[in-house]
Structure formats: C-alpha cells, structure tokens
Tab-separated table of C-alpha atoms and ligand atoms in Angstrom:
chain	number	residue	atom	x	y	z
A	30	UNK	CA	16.187	24.114	2.526
A	31	UNK	CA	15.655	21.256	0.074
A	32	UNK	CA	13.504	18.537	1.557
A	33	UNK	CA	14.646	14.942	0.995
A	34	UNK	CA	12.708	13.053	-1.672
A	35	UNK	CA	9.583	11.572	-0.078
A	36	UNK	CA	9.022	14.654	2.049
A	37	UNK	CA	8.942	16.957	-0.951
A	38	UNK	CA	5.164	16.595	-1.080
A	39	UNK	CA	5.049	17.918	2.463
A	40	UNK	CA	6.735	21.137	1.303
A	41	UNK	CA	3.460	22.982	0.923
A	42	UNK	CA	2.399	21.871	4.405
A	43	UNK	CA	5.774	22.851	5.811
A	44	UNK	CA	5.774	26.288	4.187
A	45	UNK	CA	2.186	26.881	5.309
A	46	UNK	CA	3.094	25.897	8.860
A	47	UNK	CA	6.143	28.179	8.811
A	48	UNK	CA	4.000	31.007	7.435
A	49	UNK	CA	1.373	30.545	10.139
A	50	UNK	CA	4.069	30.306	12.811
A	51	UNK	CA	5.617	33.541	11.470
A	52	UNK	CA	2.231	35.233	11.979
A	53	UNK	CA	2.377	34.454	15.706
A	54	UNK	CA	3.054	37.605	17.802
A	55	UNK	CA	6.632	37.773	19.120
A	56	UNK	CA	5.297	37.207	22.632
A	57	UNK	CA	3.817	33.922	21.474
A	58	UNK	CA	7.215	32.812	20.220
A	59	UNK	CA	8.792	34.021	23.433
A	60	UNK	CA	6.388	31.880	25.502
A	61	UNK	CA	7.060	28.758	23.428
A	62	UNK	CA	9.432	26.376	25.192
A	63	UNK	CA	12.677	25.456	23.448
A	64	UNK	CA	13.421	22.423	25.552
A	65	UNK	CA	10.798	19.971	24.337
A	66	UNK	CA	11.880	16.500	23.282
A	67	UNK	CA	9.053	14.080	22.564
A	68	UNK	CA	9.937	10.496	23.446
A	69	UNK	CA	8.104	8.074	21.094
A	70	UNK	CA	8.496	4.388	22.028
A	71	UNK	CA	7.280	1.428	19.966
A	72	UNK	CA	7.956	-2.285	19.630
A	73	UNK	CA	8.418	-2.914	15.908
A	74	UNK	CA	11.208	-2.471	13.373
A	75	UNK	CA	11.663	0.842	11.579
A	76	UNK	CA	10.836	-0.654	8.160
A	77	UNK	CA	7.172	-1.236	9.082
A	78	UNK	CA	4.103	0.996	8.745
A	79	UNK	CA	4.392	1.985	12.423
A	80	UNK	CA	8.160	2.479	12.284
A	81	UNK	CA	7.963	4.627	9.151
A	82	UNK	CA	5.083	6.664	10.569
A	83	UNK	CA	7.067	7.402	13.739
A	84	UNK	CA	10.082	8.518	11.723
A	85	UNK	CA	7.890	10.665	9.454
A	86	UNK	CA	6.363	12.288	12.535
A	87	UNK	CA	9.868	13.105	13.837
A	88	UNK	CA	10.872	14.813	10.585
A	89	UNK	CA	7.672	16.847	10.323
A	90	UNK	CA	7.723	18.057	13.949
A	91	UNK	CA	11.397	19.010	13.889
A	92	UNK	CA	11.092	20.783	10.523
A	93	UNK	CA	7.904	22.681	11.387
A	94	UNK	CA	9.172	23.768	14.808
A	95	UNK	CA	12.497	24.851	13.335
A	96	UNK	CA	14.180	22.340	15.630
A	97	UNK	CA	12.616	23.869	18.740
A	98	UNK	CA	10.761	20.601	19.387
A	99	UNK	CA	12.784	17.409	19.121
A	100	UNK	CA	11.426	13.867	18.693
A	101	UNK	CA	13.377	10.841	19.903
A	102	UNK	CA	11.994	7.578	18.468
A	103	UNK	CA	12.803	4.308	20.293
A	104	UNK	CA	11.888	1.410	17.923
A	105	UNK	CA	12.069	-2.350	18.483
A	106	UNK	CA	11.126	-2.150	22.183
A	107	UNK	CA	14.549	-0.540	22.826
A	108	UNK	CA	13.079	1.495	25.701
A	109	UNK	CA	9.777	-0.165	26.605
A	110	UNK	CA	7.938	-3.247	25.307
A	111	UNK	CA	4.535	-4.850	25.575
A	112	UNK	CA	4.858	-5.403	29.314
A	113	UNK	CA	5.583	-1.836	30.302
A	114	UNK	CA	5.001	0.717	27.534
A	115	UNK	CA	1.535	1.710	28.719
A	116	UNK	CA	2.655	2.065	32.328
A	117	UNK	CA	5.671	4.078	31.184
A	118	UNK	CA	3.294	6.388	29.320
A	119	UNK	CA	0.987	6.773	32.299
A	120	UNK	CA	3.978	7.578	34.521
A	121	UNK	CA	5.300	10.121	32.011
A	122	UNK	CA	8.481	8.168	31.257
A	123	UNK	CA	7.624	8.413	27.564
A	124	UNK	CA	5.324	10.841	25.751
A	125	UNK	CA	3.919	8.793	22.870
A	126	UNK	CA	3.291	5.111	22.222
A	127	UNK	CA	1.336	3.403	19.422
A	128	UNK	CA	0.297	-0.038	20.714
A	129	UNK	CA	-1.654	-2.573	18.738
A	130	UNK	CA	-5.396	-2.226	19.383
A	131	UNK	CA	-5.192	-5.765	20.803
A	132	UNK	CA	-3.224	-4.476	23.799
A	133	UNK	CA	-5.750	-2.088	25.305
A	134	UNK	CA	-7.891	-4.779	26.918
A	135	UNK	CA	-5.351	-5.345	29.627
A	136	UNK	CA	-5.402	-1.690	30.720
A	137	UNK	CA	-9.139	-1.893	31.323
A	138	UNK	CA	-10.426	-1.069	27.821
A	139	UNK	CA	-11.689	-4.463	26.517
A	140	UNK	CA	-13.865	-2.741	23.897
A	141	UNK	CA	-10.731	-2.208	21.790
A	142	UNK	CA	-10.679	-5.974	21.262
A	143	UNK	CA	-13.571	-5.592	18.814
A	144	UNK	CA	-10.834	-5.053	16.217
A	145	UNK	CA	-9.567	-8.573	17.001
A	146	UNK	CA	-12.744	-10.341	15.910
A	147	UNK	CA	-11.657	-12.739	13.158
A	148	UNK	CA	-13.100	-12.096	9.694
A	149	UNK	CA	-14.893	-8.932	10.928
A	150	UNK	CA	-13.472	-6.634	8.222
A	151	UNK	CA	-13.449	-7.479	4.523
A	152	UNK	CA	-11.008	-4.679	3.718
A	153	UNK	CA	-9.207	-1.646	5.145
A	154	UNK	CA	-11.966	0.654	3.938
A	155	UNK	CA	-14.352	-1.079	6.367
A	156	UNK	CA	-11.822	-0.613	9.161
A	157	UNK	CA	-11.440	3.101	8.432
A	158	UNK	CA	-15.179	3.598	8.480
A	159	UNK	CA	-14.966	2.421	12.101
A	160	UNK	CA	-11.747	4.206	13.102
A	161	UNK	CA	-12.698	7.488	11.404
A	162	UNK	CA	-16.357	7.322	12.571
A	163	UNK	CA	-18.206	7.945	15.873
A	164	UNK	CA	-17.390	4.481	17.237
A	165	UNK	CA	-13.685	5.104	16.777
A	166	UNK	CA	-13.931	8.460	18.543
A	167	UNK	CA	-15.892	6.839	21.399
A	168	UNK	CA	-13.111	4.288	21.793
A	169	UNK	CA	-10.451	7.008	21.926
A	170	UNK	CA	-12.504	9.047	24.401
A	171	UNK	CA	-12.442	6.080	26.796
A	172	UNK	CA	-8.689	6.521	27.195
A	173	UNK	CA	-9.325	9.598	29.337
A	174	UNK	CA	-10.313	7.299	32.220
A	175	UNK	CA	-6.739	5.985	32.177
A	176	UNK	CA	-5.179	9.482	32.185
A	177	UNK	CA	-4.414	9.110	28.481
A	178	UNK	CA	-5.331	10.924	25.268
A	179	UNK	CA	-6.015	8.924	22.105
A	180	UNK	CA	-4.670	10.898	19.135
A	181	UNK	CA	-5.682	8.665	16.254
A	182	UNK	CA	-5.756	5.240	14.628
A	183	UNK	CA	-3.736	3.804	11.784
A	184	UNK	CA	-3.310	0.475	9.999
A	185	UNK	CA	-0.776	-2.211	9.669
A	186	UNK	CA	-2.929	-4.671	7.743
A	187	UNK	CA	-4.361	-8.158	7.751
A	188	UNK	CA	-2.808	-10.969	9.726
A	189	UNK	CA	-1.524	-14.273	8.359
A	190	UNK	CA	-0.822	-17.492	10.237
A	191	UNK	CA	2.612	-19.086	10.498
A	192	UNK	CA	3.893	-22.394	11.862
A	193	UNK	CA	6.086	-25.297	10.762
A	194	UNK	CA	3.207	-26.809	8.835
A	195	UNK	CA	0.607	-25.426	6.441
A	196	UNK	CA	-2.416	-23.933	8.254
A	197	UNK	CA	-5.172	-24.330	5.675
A	198	UNK	CA	-7.902	-26.249	7.472
A	199	UNK	CA	-9.143	-26.089	11.086
A	200	UNK	CA	-7.633	-29.522	11.794
A	201	UNK	CA	-4.185	-28.101	10.983
A	202	UNK	CA	-4.306	-25.914	14.100
A	203	UNK	CA	-5.157	-28.630	16.622
A	204	UNK	CA	-2.831	-28.664	19.658
A	205	UNK	CA	-0.496	-26.037	18.215
A	206	UNK	CA	0.856	-23.570	20.776
A	207	UNK	CA	0.212	-20.253	19.035
A	208	UNK	CA	1.749	-16.989	20.273
A	209	UNK	CA	-0.853	-14.287	20.608
A	210	UNK	CA	-0.979	-10.685	21.761
A	211	UNK	CA	-2.531	-9.979	25.166
A	212	UNK	CA	-6.099	-10.121	23.828
A	213	UNK	CA	-8.789	-12.429	25.183
A	214	UNK	CA	-10.586	-12.310	21.833
A	215	UNK	CA	-7.502	-13.514	19.973
A	216	UNK	CA	-7.011	-16.224	22.606
A	217	UNK	CA	-10.638	-17.304	22.029
A	218	UNK	CA	-9.930	-17.368	18.277
A	219	UNK	CA	-7.034	-19.779	18.750
A	220	UNK	CA	-9.015	-22.005	21.096
A	221	UNK	CA	-11.894	-22.142	18.594
A	222	UNK	CA	-9.340	-23.449	16.074
A	223	UNK	CA	-8.222	-26.135	18.534
A	224	UNK	CA	-4.892	-24.414	19.206
A	225	UNK	CA	-3.473	-23.321	22.553
A	226	UNK	CA	-2.945	-19.531	22.846
A	227	UNK	CA	0.309	-18.421	24.497
A	228	UNK	CA	0.500	-14.710	25.322
A	229	UNK	CA	4.015	-13.350	24.772
A	230	UNK	CA	5.466	-9.893	24.183
A	231	UNK	CA	6.142	-9.124	20.547
A	232	UNK	CA	9.862	-8.708	21.309
A	233	UNK	CA	9.981	-12.258	22.762
A	234	UNK	CA	8.154	-13.953	19.888
A	235	UNK	CA	11.024	-14.640	17.485
A	236	UNK	CA	13.095	-16.200	20.302
A	237	UNK	CA	10.164	-18.317	21.502
A	238	UNK	CA	9.568	-19.642	17.975
A	239	UNK	CA	13.260	-20.460	17.574
A	240	UNK	CA	13.349	-22.280	20.917
A	241	UNK	CA	10.145	-24.212	20.219
A	242	UNK	CA	8.393	-22.602	23.188
A	243	UNK	CA	5.577	-21.856	20.746
A	244	UNK	CA	4.815	-23.549	17.409
A	245	UNK	CA	3.411	-20.637	15.459
A	246	UNK	CA	1.931	-17.167	15.507
A	247	UNK	CA	-0.077	-14.601	13.550
A	248	UNK	CA	0.865	-11.165	12.236
A	249	UNK	CA	0.870	-9.106	9.049
A	250	UNK	CA	3.766	-10.047	6.790
A	251	UNK	CA	5.649	-6.801	7.500
A	252	UNK	CA	6.083	-7.892	11.146
A	253	UNK	CA	6.783	-11.510	10.205
A	254	UNK	CA	9.525	-10.402	7.802
A	255	UNK	CA	11.167	-7.603	9.814
A	256	UNK	CA	11.450	-9.864	12.876
A	257	UNK	CA	13.031	-12.592	10.700
A	258	UNK	CA	10.386	-15.077	11.751
A	259	UNK	CA	10.791	-16.717	8.331
A	260	UNK	CA	14.089	-18.145	9.594
A	261	UNK	CA	12.226	-20.197	12.200
A	262	UNK	CA	8.871	-20.798	10.513
A	263	UNK	CA	8.661	-23.115	7.491
A	264	UNK	CA	5.119	-22.184	6.449
A	265	UNK	CA	3.193	-18.929	6.117
A	266	UNK	CA	-0.512	-19.358	5.328
A	267	UNK	CA	-2.190	-16.271	3.848
A	268	UNK	CA	-5.392	-16.545	5.873
A	269	UNK	CA	-6.092	-12.770	6.015
A	270	UNK	CA	-8.207	-13.739	9.047
A	271	UNK	CA	-7.871	-10.665	11.227
A	272	UNK	CA	-6.859	-7.019	11.329
A	273	UNK	CA	-3.889	-5.411	13.066
A	274	UNK	CA	-4.076	-1.685	13.704
A	275	UNK	CA	-2.786	0.857	16.180
A	276	UNK	CA	-3.799	3.858	18.235
A	277	UNK	CA	-1.353	6.653	19.068
A	278	UNK	CA	-1.660	7.604	22.723
A	279	UNK	CA	-0.126	10.323	24.864
A	280	UNK	CA	-0.233	11.195	28.531
A	281	UNK	CA	-2.976	13.677	29.501
A	282	UNK	CA	-0.755	15.745	31.832
A	283	UNK	CA	1.958	16.032	29.170
A	284	UNK	CA	-0.512	16.935	26.437
A	285	UNK	CA	-2.121	19.640	28.520
A	286	UNK	CA	1.296	21.045	29.516
A	287	UNK	CA	2.021	21.982	25.899
A	288	UNK	CA	1.384	25.521	24.652
A	289	UNK	CA	-1.599	25.534	22.289
A	290	UNK	CA	0.473	26.307	19.143
A	291	UNK	CA	2.814	23.424	19.968
A	292	UNK	CA	-0.075	21.044	20.540
A	293	UNK	CA	-1.535	22.087	17.170
A	294	UNK	CA	1.798	21.668	15.393
A	295	UNK	CA	2.418	18.231	16.939
A	296	UNK	CA	-1.117	17.026	16.272
A	297	UNK	CA	-1.066	18.193	12.643
A	298	UNK	CA	2.260	16.426	12.059
A	299	UNK	CA	0.873	13.287	13.700
A	300	UNK	CA	-2.331	13.234	11.622
A	301	UNK	CA	-0.290	13.591	8.437
A	302	UNK	CA	2.014	10.796	9.604
A	303	UNK	CA	-0.940	8.489	10.290
A	304	UNK	CA	-2.374	9.218	6.831
A	305	UNK	CA	1.074	8.462	5.413
A	306	UNK	CA	1.150	5.141	7.292
A	307	UNK	CA	-2.265	4.207	5.892
A	308	UNK	CA	-1.027	5.049	2.389
A	309	UNK	CA	2.058	2.818	2.671
A	310	UNK	CA	0.763	-0.044	4.864
A	311	UNK	CA	-0.410	-2.209	1.968
A	312	UNK	CA	2.825	-1.597	0.070
A	313	UNK	CA	4.942	-2.436	3.101
A	314	UNK	CA	3.172	-5.762	3.540
A	315	UNK	CA	3.310	-6.523	-0.188
A	316	UNK	CA	7.043	-5.753	-0.297
A	317	UNK	CA	7.653	-7.950	2.734
A	318	UNK	CA	5.777	-10.809	1.059
A	319	UNK	CA	7.807	-10.335	-2.127
A	320	UNK	CA	11.049	-10.366	-0.161
A	321	UNK	CA	9.883	-13.500	1.644
A	322	UNK	CA	9.157	-15.261	-1.629
A	323	UNK	CA	12.648	-14.401	-2.876
A	324	UNK	CA	14.360	-15.917	0.165
A	325	UNK	CA	12.694	-19.283	-0.385
A	326	UNK	CA	12.984	-20.130	3.331
A	327	UNK	CA	9.259	-20.363	3.916
A	328	UNK	CA	6.497	-22.061	1.952
A	329	UNK	CA	3.730	-19.545	1.260
A	330	UNK	CA	0.216	-20.950	1.039
A	331	UNK	CA	-2.726	-19.162	-0.548
A	332	UNK	CA	-6.025	-20.416	0.844
A	333	UNK	CA	-8.991	-21.165	-1.379
A	334	UNK	CA	-12.302	-19.420	-0.680
A	335	UNK	CA	-13.642	-22.737	0.615
A	336	UNK	CA	-10.759	-23.078	3.054
A	337	UNK	CA	-11.229	-19.504	4.348
A	338	UNK	CA	-14.954	-20.159	4.693
A	339	UNK	CA	-14.276	-23.240	6.816
A	340	UNK	CA	-11.962	-21.213	9.083
A	341	UNK	CA	-14.560	-18.452	9.299
A	342	UNK	CA	-17.232	-20.976	10.379
A	343	UNK	CA	-15.027	-22.555	13.049
A	344	UNK	CA	-14.201	-19.200	14.674
A	345	UNK	CA	-17.789	-17.911	14.604
A	346	UNK	CA	-18.248	-18.657	18.365
A	347	UNK	CA	-15.655	-15.944	19.049
A	348	UNK	CA	-18.412	-13.427	18.357
A	349	UNK	CA	-20.084	-14.578	21.583
A	350	UNK	CA	-16.792	-14.309	23.444
A	351	UNK	CA	-16.408	-10.741	22.186
A	352	UNK	CA	-19.987	-9.820	23.147
A	353	UNK	CA	-19.379	-11.132	26.688
A	354	UNK	CA	-16.074	-9.294	26.794
A	355	UNK	CA	-17.279	-5.865	25.674
A	356	UNK	CA	-20.922	-5.928	26.817
A	357	UNK	CA	-24.240	-5.169	25.086
A	358	UNK	CA	-23.739	-1.440	24.561
A	359	UNK	CA	-20.461	-1.781	22.660
A	360	UNK	CA	-21.783	-4.845	20.820
A	361	UNK	CA	-24.811	-2.886	19.586
A	362	UNK	CA	-22.596	0.053	18.596
A	363	UNK	CA	-20.339	-2.299	16.609
A	364	UNK	CA	-23.268	-3.994	14.875
A	365	UNK	CA	-24.722	-0.578	13.975
A	366	UNK	CA	-21.385	0.668	12.658
A	367	UNK	CA	-20.863	-2.494	10.601
A	368	UNK	CA	-24.383	-2.202	9.174
A	369	UNK	CA	-23.578	1.351	8.077
A	370	UNK	CA	-20.228	0.358	6.567
A	371	UNK	CA	-21.864	-2.384	4.535
A	372	UNK	CA	-24.432	0.093	3.215
B	12	LMR	C1	2.247	-7.913	18.064
B	12	LMR	O1	2.495	-7.846	19.282
B	12	LMR	O2	2.208	-8.952	17.403
B	12	LMR	C2	2.015	-6.601	17.343
B	12	LMR	O3	1.206	-5.797	18.150
B	12	LMR	C3	3.312	-5.861	17.126
B	12	LMR	C4	3.000	-4.482	16.548
B	12	LMR	O4	2.937	-3.525	17.350
B	12	LMR	O5	2.797	-4.414	15.334
C-alpha cells in the first residue's frame, strides 16, 4: 500500500504498528471489536492546526487498525459547538473533542485559564515546557473529576486583535465590544483594555461581526482567515498578546471500554497527530497571514516594541484576576513552572 505524500514519513510507524499487531496472539485479535467508530467533534475549519491534526489522527488510526477502527471527524461545529461539545462528550454522544484551553473554566476547571494570561508566554517553547511538564499533567489529571480523560495538549499559536480600526494603543480599545471565548481571564483582559467583553461561540463570531453585534475579536490568524473574518474586519493588529492551545479529551467510560491494544493504538496515533499539529501550527498561521496580505481586504498592523509594552502594562492587573480565579496553589505552581522555563 503506498501511503499518500505527507504520510510517507509515518510508514515506519505504520509498519512497526502492523508488525506489533501481527505478534498479538490470534485470541487477542479475536477479542478485538470490529465495530468501533470514534466520533471526533471540533469547531474549527479543516485547514487549521486542529482540523489537520484531527484528519491526521483519522488516517493513522484507520491505517494501523486495518480499518477495524473507524474515525468520523465533524469539523466546523457541524455536530456540536462551544455550547454543547463538552456535555456531549460527558454524555457519550461523541468520543473525542479538542476544545480551546480557554473553555475549561466553565466546566469547573478554572485553572486551565492560566493559559489565557496575556503576555505570559514569550514563545511556543515556553508553552510546551508547561504542557509537557508536571503542571500540564496536573491540569489533565483534574479532568477525571468531570468523568473525562485528558489525552494531551497541542498548539494553535499566538492571538492577534481585529476590529474596524487599528488596535495599537490601549486607547484604541476603549468601548469596543470584543468577542471573547468563555474565559473570565480573557474577559478581564478586555476590560483592562477598556473594551467590553462579549462571550460568543466560535461558530457565531463571524455572523456577529458582520451584523455589528460585536466590533472586534481575537484569535490566531489561521482562525481569522478560515472563518473569513477578514471580509468583515478592516484591521488586523499583530499584537501576539496571548496564546491559544487545545487539550484533547475523551470520556472516561468510553476510554476504559476499549481493549488495551486498541487504547494503545489510538493513543499512539493521537500523540503523533498532536506532534504533527505542533510542527505545522506556525506554518498554518504564517500561510494564513500571507493569504490575508494577498487579498488586500484588511490592513495588517505590526506593533512596535513600545506599543506592545504599553499593552502589556495596561493588562498587568489581569494577573490578580487570574490568581483570584485559580487560587494560591495553582498560582504558585504556575510561578514555579515559569521560573523553571525561564532558566
Ligand atoms: C475560539 O473560540 O475562538 C477558539 O477556541 C476556536 C478554536 O477552537 O480554535
């Protein structure tokens, strides 16, 4: 079987997985179910880091299981969106979701909003030292209290600000109605800038911008571009002020119902897909920015260091909002982790 282009590098993994599966005793094969279809629901377009990771996961699982395990991906909130994807997962209506880390606060895990702190991370390497370290594992472990299993983190990238005016100085944000994810830390960020946060589902954002229900929003360029927000936003300001990442989550009952070899196969395919997403995330955002420049619909503003410093100073009080939100234990753990990452 010739693998299509980009998956060629997975050949060695695929052959190794087939070889190890072939070593399983016949009884093991006999006990493996042939009726598994994993339902993976997410809210973004396919041509985004998350969309491409989900599709890569599908290919790897179906190849390595010889088609015994199917994966059905539902992108663009086709099946479930911000309002109901977590509940659908907890009820077993879907098997995998990959929400933004900003969306865990509302299911009783406010500590995930530490990722929303503006200007916390200087680069993706600093983020990965959190997500791949003990603090990241402690965050994922907390999902057990919600009947969920956290399977791993991955990046989209850094968020930019958009509106129908340049957003370069704090005064530019005053009185703007800015769409935000359901995160109290992001809402505090917008209020610190003098804007008014409006929580809306991702799938409703483009429509709300077009109708003037909100004036602007924030997201990495890959989301801005693939949702065609450039058609209703005249200015994109490259503030790089915050991080957007994801956690892949499954339902505990479902995960434990899988035979051990199937769980191993699915998890291995997922980890490789998350690593793939981290490899392409920067490129996806760069390509989206390039495409945006070519359309000419939206003025793109690069902020000076002085302008970013002024924004950073204005949003500094959000640190207190985060500390109140997540409590002293998580705050200390974050400070310790950030000290180590800066070492
Ligand atoms: C948003 O709601 O803006 C993002 O979480 C969408 C996504 O999942 O990337």
